[in-house]
Coordinates of C-alpha atoms and ligand atoms in Angstrom, one line a residue:
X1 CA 28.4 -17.3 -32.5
X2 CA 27.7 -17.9 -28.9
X3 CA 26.9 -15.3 -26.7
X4 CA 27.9 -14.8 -23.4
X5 CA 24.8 -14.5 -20.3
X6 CA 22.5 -16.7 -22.4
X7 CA 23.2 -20.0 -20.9
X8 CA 25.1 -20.9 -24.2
X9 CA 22.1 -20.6 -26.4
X10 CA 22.3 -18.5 -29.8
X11 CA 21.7 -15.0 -29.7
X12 CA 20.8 -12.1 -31.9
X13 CA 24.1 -10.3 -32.0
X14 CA 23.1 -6.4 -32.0
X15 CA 19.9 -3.7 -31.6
X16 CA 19.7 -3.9 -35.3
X17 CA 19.9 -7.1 -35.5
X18 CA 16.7 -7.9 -33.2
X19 CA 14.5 -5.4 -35.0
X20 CA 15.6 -6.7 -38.0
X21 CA 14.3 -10.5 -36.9
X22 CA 11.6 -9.5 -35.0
X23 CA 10.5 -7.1 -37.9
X24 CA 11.2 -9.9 -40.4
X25 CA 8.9 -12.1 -38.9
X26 CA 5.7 -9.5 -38.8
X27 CA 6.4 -8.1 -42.2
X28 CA 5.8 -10.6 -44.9
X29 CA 2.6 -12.0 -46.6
X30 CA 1.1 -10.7 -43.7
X31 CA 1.4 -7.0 -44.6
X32 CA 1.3 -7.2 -48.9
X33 CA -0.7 -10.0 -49.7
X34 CA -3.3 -10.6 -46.4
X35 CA -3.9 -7.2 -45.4
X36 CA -4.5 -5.7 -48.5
X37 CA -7.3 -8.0 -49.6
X38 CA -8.4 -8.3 -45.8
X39 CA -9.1 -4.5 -45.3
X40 CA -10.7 -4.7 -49.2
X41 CA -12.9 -7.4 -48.2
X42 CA -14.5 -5.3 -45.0
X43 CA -15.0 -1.7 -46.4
X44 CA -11.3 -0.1 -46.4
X45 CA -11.2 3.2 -44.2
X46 CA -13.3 2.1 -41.3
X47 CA -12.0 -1.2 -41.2
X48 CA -7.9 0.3 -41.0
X49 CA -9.4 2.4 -38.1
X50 CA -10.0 -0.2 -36.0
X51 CA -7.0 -2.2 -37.2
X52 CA -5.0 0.5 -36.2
X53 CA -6.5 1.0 -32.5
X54 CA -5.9 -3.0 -32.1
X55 CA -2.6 -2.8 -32.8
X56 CA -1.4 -0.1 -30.2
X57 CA -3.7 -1.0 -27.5
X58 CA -3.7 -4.9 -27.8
X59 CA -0.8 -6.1 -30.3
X60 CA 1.7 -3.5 -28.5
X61 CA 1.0 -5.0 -25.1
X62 CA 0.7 -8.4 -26.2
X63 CA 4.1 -7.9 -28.0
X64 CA 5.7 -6.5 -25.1
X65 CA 4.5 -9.2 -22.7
X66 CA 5.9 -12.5 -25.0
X67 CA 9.1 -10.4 -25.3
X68 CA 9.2 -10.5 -21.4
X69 CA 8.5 -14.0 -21.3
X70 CA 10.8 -15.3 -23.5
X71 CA 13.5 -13.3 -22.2
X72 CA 12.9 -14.4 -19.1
X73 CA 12.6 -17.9 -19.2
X74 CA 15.6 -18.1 -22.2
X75 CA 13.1 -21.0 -23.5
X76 CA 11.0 -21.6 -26.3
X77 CA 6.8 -21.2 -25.9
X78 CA 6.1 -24.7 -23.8
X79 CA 9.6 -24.7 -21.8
X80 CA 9.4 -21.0 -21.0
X81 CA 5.8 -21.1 -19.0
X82 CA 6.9 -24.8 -17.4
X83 CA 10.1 -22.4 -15.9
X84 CA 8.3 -19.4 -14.6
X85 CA 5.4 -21.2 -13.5
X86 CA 6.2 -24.6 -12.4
X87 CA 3.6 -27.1 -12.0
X88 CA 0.5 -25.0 -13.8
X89 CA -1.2 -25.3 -16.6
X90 CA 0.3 -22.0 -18.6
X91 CA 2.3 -24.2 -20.7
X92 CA -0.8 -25.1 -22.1
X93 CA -0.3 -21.6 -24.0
X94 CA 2.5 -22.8 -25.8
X95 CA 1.4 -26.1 -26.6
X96 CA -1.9 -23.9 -28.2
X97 CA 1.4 -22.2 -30.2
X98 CA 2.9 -25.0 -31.6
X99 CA -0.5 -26.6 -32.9
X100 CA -1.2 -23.0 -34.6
X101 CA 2.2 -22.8 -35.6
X102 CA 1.1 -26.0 -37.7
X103 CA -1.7 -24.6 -39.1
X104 CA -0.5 -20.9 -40.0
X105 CA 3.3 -22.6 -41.4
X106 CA 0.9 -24.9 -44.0
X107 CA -1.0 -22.2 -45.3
X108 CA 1.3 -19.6 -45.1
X109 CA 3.9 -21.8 -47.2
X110 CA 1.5 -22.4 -49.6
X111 CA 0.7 -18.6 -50.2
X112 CA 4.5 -18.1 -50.3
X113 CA 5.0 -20.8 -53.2
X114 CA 2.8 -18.7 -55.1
X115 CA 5.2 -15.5 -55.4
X116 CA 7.7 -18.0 -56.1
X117 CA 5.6 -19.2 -59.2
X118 CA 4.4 -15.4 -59.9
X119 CA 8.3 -14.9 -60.1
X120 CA 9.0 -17.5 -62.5
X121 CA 6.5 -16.2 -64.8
X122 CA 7.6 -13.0 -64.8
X123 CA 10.8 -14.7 -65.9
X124 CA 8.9 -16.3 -68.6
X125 CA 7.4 -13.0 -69.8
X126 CA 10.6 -11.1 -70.2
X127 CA 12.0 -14.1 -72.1
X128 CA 8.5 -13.8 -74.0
X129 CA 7.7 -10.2 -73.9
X130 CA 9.0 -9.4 -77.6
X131 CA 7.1 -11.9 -78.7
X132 CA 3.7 -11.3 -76.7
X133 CA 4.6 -7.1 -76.6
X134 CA 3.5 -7.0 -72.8
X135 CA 4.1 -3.2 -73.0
X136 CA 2.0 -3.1 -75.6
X137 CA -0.6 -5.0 -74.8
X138 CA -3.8 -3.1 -72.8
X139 CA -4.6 -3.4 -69.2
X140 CA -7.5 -5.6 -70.2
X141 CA -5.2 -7.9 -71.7
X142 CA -2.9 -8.1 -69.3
X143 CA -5.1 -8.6 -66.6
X144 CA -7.1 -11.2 -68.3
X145 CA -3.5 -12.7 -68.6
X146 CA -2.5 -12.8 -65.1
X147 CA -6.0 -13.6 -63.6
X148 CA -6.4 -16.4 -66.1
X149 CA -3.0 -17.7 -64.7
X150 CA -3.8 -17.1 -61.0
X151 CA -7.3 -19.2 -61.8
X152 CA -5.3 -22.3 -63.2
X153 CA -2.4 -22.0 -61.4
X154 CA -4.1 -22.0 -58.0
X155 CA -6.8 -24.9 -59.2
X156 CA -4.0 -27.2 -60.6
X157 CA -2.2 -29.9 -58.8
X158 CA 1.3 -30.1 -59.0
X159 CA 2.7 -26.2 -59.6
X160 CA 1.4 -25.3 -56.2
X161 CA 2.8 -28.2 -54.4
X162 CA 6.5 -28.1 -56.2
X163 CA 6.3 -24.2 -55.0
X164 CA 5.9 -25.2 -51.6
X165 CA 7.9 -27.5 -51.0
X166 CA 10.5 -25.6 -52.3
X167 CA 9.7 -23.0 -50.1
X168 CA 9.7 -25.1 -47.0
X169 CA 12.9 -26.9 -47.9
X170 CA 14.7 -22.7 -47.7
X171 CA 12.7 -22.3 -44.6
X172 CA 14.1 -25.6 -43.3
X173 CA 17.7 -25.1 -44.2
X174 CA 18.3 -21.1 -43.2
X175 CA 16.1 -22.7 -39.4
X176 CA 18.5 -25.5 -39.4
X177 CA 21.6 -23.1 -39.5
X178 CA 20.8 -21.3 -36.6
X179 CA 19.5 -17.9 -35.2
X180 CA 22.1 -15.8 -35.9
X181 CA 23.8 -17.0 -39.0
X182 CA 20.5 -17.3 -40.7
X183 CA 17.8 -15.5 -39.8
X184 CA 19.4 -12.2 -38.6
X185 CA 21.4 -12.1 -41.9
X186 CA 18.9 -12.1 -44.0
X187 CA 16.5 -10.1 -42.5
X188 CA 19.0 -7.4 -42.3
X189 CA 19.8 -7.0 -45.9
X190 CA 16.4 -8.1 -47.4
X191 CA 14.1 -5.7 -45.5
X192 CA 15.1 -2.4 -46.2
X193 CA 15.3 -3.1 -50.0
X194 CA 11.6 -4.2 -50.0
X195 CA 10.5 -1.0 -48.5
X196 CA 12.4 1.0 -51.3
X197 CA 10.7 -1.1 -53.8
X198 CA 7.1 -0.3 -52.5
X199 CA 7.6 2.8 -52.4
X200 CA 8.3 2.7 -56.1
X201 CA 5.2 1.1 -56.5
X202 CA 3.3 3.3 -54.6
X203 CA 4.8 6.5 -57.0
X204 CA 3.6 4.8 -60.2
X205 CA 0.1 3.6 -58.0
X206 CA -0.6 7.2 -56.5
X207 CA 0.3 9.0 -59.9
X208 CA -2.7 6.3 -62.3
X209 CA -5.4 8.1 -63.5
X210 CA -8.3 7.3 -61.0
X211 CA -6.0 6.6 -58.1
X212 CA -7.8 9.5 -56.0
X213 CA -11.0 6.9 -54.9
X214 CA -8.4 4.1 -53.8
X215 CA -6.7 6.8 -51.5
X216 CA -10.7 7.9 -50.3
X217 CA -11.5 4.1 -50.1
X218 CA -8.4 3.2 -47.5
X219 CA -8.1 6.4 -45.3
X220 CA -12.1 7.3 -45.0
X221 CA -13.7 5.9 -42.9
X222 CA -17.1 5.4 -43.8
X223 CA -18.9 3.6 -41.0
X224 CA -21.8 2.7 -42.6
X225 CA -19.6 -0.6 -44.2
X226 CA -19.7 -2.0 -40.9
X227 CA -22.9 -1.8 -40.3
X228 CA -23.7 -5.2 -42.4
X229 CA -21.4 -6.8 -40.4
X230 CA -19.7 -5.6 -37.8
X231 CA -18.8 -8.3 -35.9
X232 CA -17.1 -10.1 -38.8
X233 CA -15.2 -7.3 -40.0
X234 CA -14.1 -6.6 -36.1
X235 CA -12.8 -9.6 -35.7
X236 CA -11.2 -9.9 -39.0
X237 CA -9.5 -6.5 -38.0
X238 CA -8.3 -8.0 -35.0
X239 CA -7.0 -11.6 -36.2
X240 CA -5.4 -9.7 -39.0
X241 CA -3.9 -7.1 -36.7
X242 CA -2.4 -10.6 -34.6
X243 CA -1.4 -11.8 -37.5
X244 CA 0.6 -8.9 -38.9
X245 CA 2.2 -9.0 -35.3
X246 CA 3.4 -12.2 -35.3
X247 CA 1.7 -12.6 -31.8
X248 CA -0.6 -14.7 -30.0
X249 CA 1.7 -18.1 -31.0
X250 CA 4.7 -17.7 -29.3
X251 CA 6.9 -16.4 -31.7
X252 CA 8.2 -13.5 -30.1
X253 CA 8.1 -15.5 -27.0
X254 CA 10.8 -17.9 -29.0
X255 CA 12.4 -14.5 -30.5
X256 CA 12.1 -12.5 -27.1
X257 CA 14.2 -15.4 -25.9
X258 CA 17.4 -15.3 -28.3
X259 CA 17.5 -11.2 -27.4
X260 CA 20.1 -10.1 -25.1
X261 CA 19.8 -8.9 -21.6
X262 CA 20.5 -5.4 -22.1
X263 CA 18.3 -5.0 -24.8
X264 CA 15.3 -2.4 -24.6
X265 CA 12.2 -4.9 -25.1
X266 CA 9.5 -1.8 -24.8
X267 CA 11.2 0.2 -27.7
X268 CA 11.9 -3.0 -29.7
X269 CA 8.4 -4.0 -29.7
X270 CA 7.2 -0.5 -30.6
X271 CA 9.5 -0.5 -33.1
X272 CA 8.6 -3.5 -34.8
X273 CA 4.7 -2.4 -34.3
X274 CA 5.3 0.8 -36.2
X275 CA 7.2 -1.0 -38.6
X276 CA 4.9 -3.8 -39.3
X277 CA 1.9 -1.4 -39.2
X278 CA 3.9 1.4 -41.9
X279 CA 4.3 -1.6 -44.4
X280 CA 0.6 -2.7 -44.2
X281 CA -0.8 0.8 -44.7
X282 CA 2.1 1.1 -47.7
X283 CA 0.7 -2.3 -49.4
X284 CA -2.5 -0.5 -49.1
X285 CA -1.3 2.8 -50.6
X286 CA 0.7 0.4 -53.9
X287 CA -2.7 -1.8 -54.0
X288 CA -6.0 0.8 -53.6
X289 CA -5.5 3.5 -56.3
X290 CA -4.4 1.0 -58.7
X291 CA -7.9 -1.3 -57.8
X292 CA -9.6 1.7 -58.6
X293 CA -8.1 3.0 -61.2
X294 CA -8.5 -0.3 -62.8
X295 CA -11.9 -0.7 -62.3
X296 CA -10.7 -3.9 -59.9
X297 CA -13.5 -5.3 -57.5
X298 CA -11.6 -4.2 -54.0
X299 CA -13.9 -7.5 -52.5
X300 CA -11.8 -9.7 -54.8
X301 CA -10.5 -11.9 -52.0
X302 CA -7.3 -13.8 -51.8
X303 CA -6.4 -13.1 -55.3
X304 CA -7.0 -9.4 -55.2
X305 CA -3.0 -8.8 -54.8
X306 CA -2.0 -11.3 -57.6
X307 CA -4.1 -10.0 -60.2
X308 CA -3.6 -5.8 -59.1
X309 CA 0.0 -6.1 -58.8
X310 CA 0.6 -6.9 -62.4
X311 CA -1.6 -4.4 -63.6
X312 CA 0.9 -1.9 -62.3
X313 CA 4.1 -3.4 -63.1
X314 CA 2.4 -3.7 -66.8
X315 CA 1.9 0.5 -66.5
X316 CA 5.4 0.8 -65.5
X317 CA 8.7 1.5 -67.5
X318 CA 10.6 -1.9 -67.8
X319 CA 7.8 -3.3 -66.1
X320 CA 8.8 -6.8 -66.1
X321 CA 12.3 -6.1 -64.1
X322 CA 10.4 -4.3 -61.7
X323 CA 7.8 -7.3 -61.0
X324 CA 11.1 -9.5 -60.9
X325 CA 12.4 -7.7 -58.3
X326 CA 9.1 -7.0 -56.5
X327 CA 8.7 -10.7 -55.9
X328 CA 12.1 -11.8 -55.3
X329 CA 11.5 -9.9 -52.1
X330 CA 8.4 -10.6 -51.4
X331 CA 9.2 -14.5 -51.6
X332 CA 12.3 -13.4 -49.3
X333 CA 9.9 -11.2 -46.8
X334 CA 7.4 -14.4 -46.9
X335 CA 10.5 -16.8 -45.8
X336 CA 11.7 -14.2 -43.1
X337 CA 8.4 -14.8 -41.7
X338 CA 7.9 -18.6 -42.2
X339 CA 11.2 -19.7 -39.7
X340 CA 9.6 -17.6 -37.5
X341 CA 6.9 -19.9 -37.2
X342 CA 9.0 -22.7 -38.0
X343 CA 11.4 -21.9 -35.3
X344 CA 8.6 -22.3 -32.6
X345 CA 8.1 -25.7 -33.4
X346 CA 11.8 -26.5 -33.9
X347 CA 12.4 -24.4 -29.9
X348 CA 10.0 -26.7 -29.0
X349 CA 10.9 -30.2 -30.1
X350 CA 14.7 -29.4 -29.3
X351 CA 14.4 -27.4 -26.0
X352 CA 11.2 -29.7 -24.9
X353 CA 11.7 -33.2 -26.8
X354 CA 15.5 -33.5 -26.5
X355 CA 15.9 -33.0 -30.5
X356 CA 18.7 -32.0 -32.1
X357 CA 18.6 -29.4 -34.5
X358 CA 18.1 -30.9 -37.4
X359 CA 16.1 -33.8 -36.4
X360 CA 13.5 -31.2 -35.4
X361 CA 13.4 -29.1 -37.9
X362 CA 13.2 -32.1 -40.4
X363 CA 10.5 -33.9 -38.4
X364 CA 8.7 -30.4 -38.5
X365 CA 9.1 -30.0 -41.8
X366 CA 7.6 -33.6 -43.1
X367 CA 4.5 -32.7 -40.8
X368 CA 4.0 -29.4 -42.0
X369 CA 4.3 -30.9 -45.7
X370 CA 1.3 -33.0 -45.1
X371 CA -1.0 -30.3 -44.0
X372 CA 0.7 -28.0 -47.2
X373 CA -0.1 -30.1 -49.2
X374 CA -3.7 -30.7 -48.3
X375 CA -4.1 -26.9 -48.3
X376 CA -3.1 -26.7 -52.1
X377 CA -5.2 -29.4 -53.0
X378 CA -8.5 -28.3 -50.7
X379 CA -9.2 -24.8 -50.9
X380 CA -11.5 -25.6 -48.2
X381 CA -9.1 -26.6 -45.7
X382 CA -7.2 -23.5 -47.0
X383 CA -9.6 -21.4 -46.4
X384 CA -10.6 -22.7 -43.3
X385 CA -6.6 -22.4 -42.2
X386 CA -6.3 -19.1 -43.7
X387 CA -9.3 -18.5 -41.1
X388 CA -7.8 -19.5 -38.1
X389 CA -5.4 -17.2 -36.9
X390 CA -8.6 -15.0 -36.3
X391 CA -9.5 -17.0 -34.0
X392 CA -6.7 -19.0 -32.8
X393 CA -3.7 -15.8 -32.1
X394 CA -6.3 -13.8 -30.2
X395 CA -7.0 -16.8 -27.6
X396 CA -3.4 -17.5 -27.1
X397 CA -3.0 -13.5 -27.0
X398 CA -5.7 -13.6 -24.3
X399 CA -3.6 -16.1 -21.8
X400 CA -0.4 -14.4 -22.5
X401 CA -1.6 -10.7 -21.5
X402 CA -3.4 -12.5 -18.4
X403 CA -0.2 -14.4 -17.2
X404 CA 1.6 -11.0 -17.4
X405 CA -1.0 -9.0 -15.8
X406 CA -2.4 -11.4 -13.0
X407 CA 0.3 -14.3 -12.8
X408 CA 4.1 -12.6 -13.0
X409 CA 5.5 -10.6 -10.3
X410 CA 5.3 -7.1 -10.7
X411 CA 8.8 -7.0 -9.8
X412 CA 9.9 -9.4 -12.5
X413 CA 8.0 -7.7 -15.4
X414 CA 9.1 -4.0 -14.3
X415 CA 13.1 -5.4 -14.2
X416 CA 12.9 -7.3 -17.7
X417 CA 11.2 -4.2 -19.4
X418 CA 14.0 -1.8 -17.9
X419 CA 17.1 -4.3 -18.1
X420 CA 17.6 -4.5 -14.9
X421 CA 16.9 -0.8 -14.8
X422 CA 18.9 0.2 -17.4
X423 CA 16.1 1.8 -19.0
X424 CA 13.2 3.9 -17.8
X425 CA 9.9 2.7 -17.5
X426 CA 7.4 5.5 -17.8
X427 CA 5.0 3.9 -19.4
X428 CA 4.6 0.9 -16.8
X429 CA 1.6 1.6 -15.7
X430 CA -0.3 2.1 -18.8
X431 CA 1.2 -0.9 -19.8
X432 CA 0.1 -2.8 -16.8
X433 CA -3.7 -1.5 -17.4
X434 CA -3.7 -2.2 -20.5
X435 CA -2.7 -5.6 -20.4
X436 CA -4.4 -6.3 -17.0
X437 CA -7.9 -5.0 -18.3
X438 CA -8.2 -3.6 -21.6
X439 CA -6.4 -5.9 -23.6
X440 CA -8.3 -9.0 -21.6
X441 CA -11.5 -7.8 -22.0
X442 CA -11.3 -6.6 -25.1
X443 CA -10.1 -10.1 -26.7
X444 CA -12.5 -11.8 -24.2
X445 CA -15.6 -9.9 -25.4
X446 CA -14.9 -10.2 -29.1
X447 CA -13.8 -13.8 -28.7
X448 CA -17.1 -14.4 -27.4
X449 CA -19.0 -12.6 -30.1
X450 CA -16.7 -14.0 -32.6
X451 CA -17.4 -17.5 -31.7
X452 CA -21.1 -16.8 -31.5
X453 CA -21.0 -15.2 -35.2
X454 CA -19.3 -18.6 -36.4
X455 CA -21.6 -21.1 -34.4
X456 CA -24.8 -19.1 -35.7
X457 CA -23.4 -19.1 -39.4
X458 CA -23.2 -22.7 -39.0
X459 CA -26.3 -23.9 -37.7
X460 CA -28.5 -20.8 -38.3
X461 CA -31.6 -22.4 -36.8
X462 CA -30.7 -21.2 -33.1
X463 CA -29.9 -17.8 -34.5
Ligands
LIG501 N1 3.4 -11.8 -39.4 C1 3.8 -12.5 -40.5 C2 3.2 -11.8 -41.7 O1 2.6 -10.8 -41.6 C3 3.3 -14.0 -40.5 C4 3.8 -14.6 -39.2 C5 5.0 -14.9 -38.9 C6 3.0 -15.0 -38.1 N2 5.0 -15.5 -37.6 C7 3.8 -15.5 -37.1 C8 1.6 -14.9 -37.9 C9 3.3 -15.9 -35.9 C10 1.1 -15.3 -36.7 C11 1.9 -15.8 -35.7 O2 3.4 -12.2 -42.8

């Protein structure tokens, strides 16, 4: 299981393999559940424009450059900064990681519960459906039906907290058996099947009567939604586009570190960008022409994916197996993505705290419960969570671009994106401007405004 070069640590085992992790991470909730009702919430077309330019000239770089520094330093967030830059303060970076990697785990496990409980029922309906006649039964009805549950399942107490804690008990034990054995496995098999399923989804979506406006609604831009509130819906596009990443927290700094030497970290990270960035636009293309069709309020908010999503499966042949199958996945995608963010904390209190293993991840786990469990119970601290990472990944993004740009050797950066020179590095200097100025300023500037736009909605007085 060990490979050779890494100083004994765990490794992912082949090319596949590391896209397939690193892709697992940024494709889960992220992409189907968040992005959908995000982009919904800010006006659709305009609002994927801008997503679309964050990611390839911020989330690229910012990808690129944890890649680097994990690979280099062959050490999780905290450890990794306290190698290549002994006695600063960059490991503050990673200690800014592990706290958000607290914050986005409890939320993020809660959200996941839910497709576990969405799965159950769908369970329950097939067992039922003879009884209830779900393919007969109209889309009113059937969305009444699911909404109804969504409402009470969310608002009750004890459903949402079994779900995730079952949840984090999967994340726990595939984390606690290792990189390779459990994260790169899975992640192989799981992804690939969930892209053939969307895409059945977005055949029956595209074909509903009405679908046309959904398709207008996501791919044209119409810049007059931003108008209301463009600073909000800027920043939302890039906290999301973070997000969907998996950057700004160190997770591809604690990924970057399990890939092998003679991997190609530029074409990895571009891969996993287009990757990510396909399956949003593709939850988009399952979820718009359906809202529409269904007369669906694209504003809906955090539900907006729980209560569309039926609708179609109810429009669809053997509907039931198909929502089965749809969630299965998702709840798989959703775990791919939470020991990823679990796996920074457990880096951390192994590589940094002396941990073993399994102590870490437990310790992790029985933290993370805590704040879980307040998030099911507060739908204010949920929100304010869910929040966060707008916030949060950009900052951590800022320092990590910075230390590439204006802290690492040139030298060093050029010979971890090349291998050693095994692999050409053309696009160095773009890359270098980018993350030396663009991707800097950029994040710095909306940061700014970002955190202005809070303060004032909070005391509006000094506005
Ligand atoms: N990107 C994942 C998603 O889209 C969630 C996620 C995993 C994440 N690891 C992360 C988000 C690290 C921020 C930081 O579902």
């Amino acid at each position: 299981m060990l490979q050779g070069g890494n100083g004994g640590r765990d490794s992912f085992s082949s090319k596949f393999g590391v896209i397939a992790a690193a892709a697992g991470s940024a494709i889960g909730l992220g992409n189907i559940w968040r992005f959908p009702y995000v982009a919904g919430e800010n006006g659709g077309g305009a609002f994927l424009l801008i997503y679309l330019l964050f990611v390839a000239a911020i989330g690229i770089p910012v990808m690129m450059s944890e890649f680097v520094i994990g690979r280099s330093a062959q050490l999780n967030p905290v450890g990794a900064f306290k190698k290549i830059a002994p006695g600063k303060k960059w490991h503050l970076i990673g200690i800014l990681g592990v706290v958000s990697a607290f914050i986005i785990l409890a939320f993020y496990t809660v959200v996941a519960g839910w497709t576990l409980e969405y799965l159950v029922q769908s369970v329950k309906w097939m067992l039922l459906s003879n009884k209830i006649g779900f393919s007969e039964m109209d889309n009113e009805a059937v969305r009444g039906f699911f909404s109804n549950h969504y409402e009470t399942f969310v608002s009750g107490i004890w459903r949402p907290i079994i779900w995730f804690v079952v949840m984090m008990f999967f994340t726990g034990y595939i984390v606690i058996s290792g990189v390779k054995n459990g994260i790169e496995k899975y992640a192989k098999i799981l992804m690939p099947i969930l892209l053939v399923l969307l895409l059945i989804l977005v055949i029956r979506s595209v074909t509903l009567d009405g679908a046309r406006d959904g398709l207008v609604f996501l791919f044209k831009p119409d810049f007059s939604t931003i108008k209301e509130a463009p600073v909000k819906i800027i920043i939302e596009a890039l906290g999301q586009a973070f997000f969907s990443l998996s950057i700004g927290m160190g997770t591809l700094i604690t990924y970057g570190s399990y890939i092998r030497k003679k991997e190609n970290l530029a074409n990895t990270a571009v891969s996993v960008a287009v990757a990510d960035t396909f399956i949003a636009v593709i939850a988009g293309v399952a979820i718009f022409p359906a809202v529409f069709a269904f007369g669906i309020d694209p504003g809906e908010g955090p539900e907006l994916v729980y209560i569309t999503l039926p609708v179609i499966f109810q429009s669809m042949a053997g509907g039931l197996i198909w929502a089965f199958m749809f969630f299965l996945l998702l709840c798989f995608a959703a775990i791919t993505s939470t020991i990823s963010v679990l796996e920074v904390i457990v880096a951390y209190f192994s590589e940094q705290l002396n941990m073993s293993r399994r102590k870490a991840t437990i310790l992790a786990m029985i933290s993370v419960g805590f704040l879980g469990i307040i998030c099911t119970v507060s739908s204010e601290v949920f929100s304010l969570f869910n929040a966060s990472p707008d916030l949060m990944l950009p900052l951590g993004g800022f320092f990590i671009v910075v230390f590439i740009g204006w802290f690492l050797s040139k030298e060093k950066s050029r010979s971890e994106l090349s291998s050693n020179g095994a692999y050409r590095t053309r696009f160095y200097r773009l890359f270098m401007f980018l993350v030396k100025f663009v991707a800097p300023l950029a994040i710095a500037f909306l940061f700014a405004l970002g955190v202005y736009s809070k303060v004032i909605s909070l005391f509006p007085g000094i506005g």
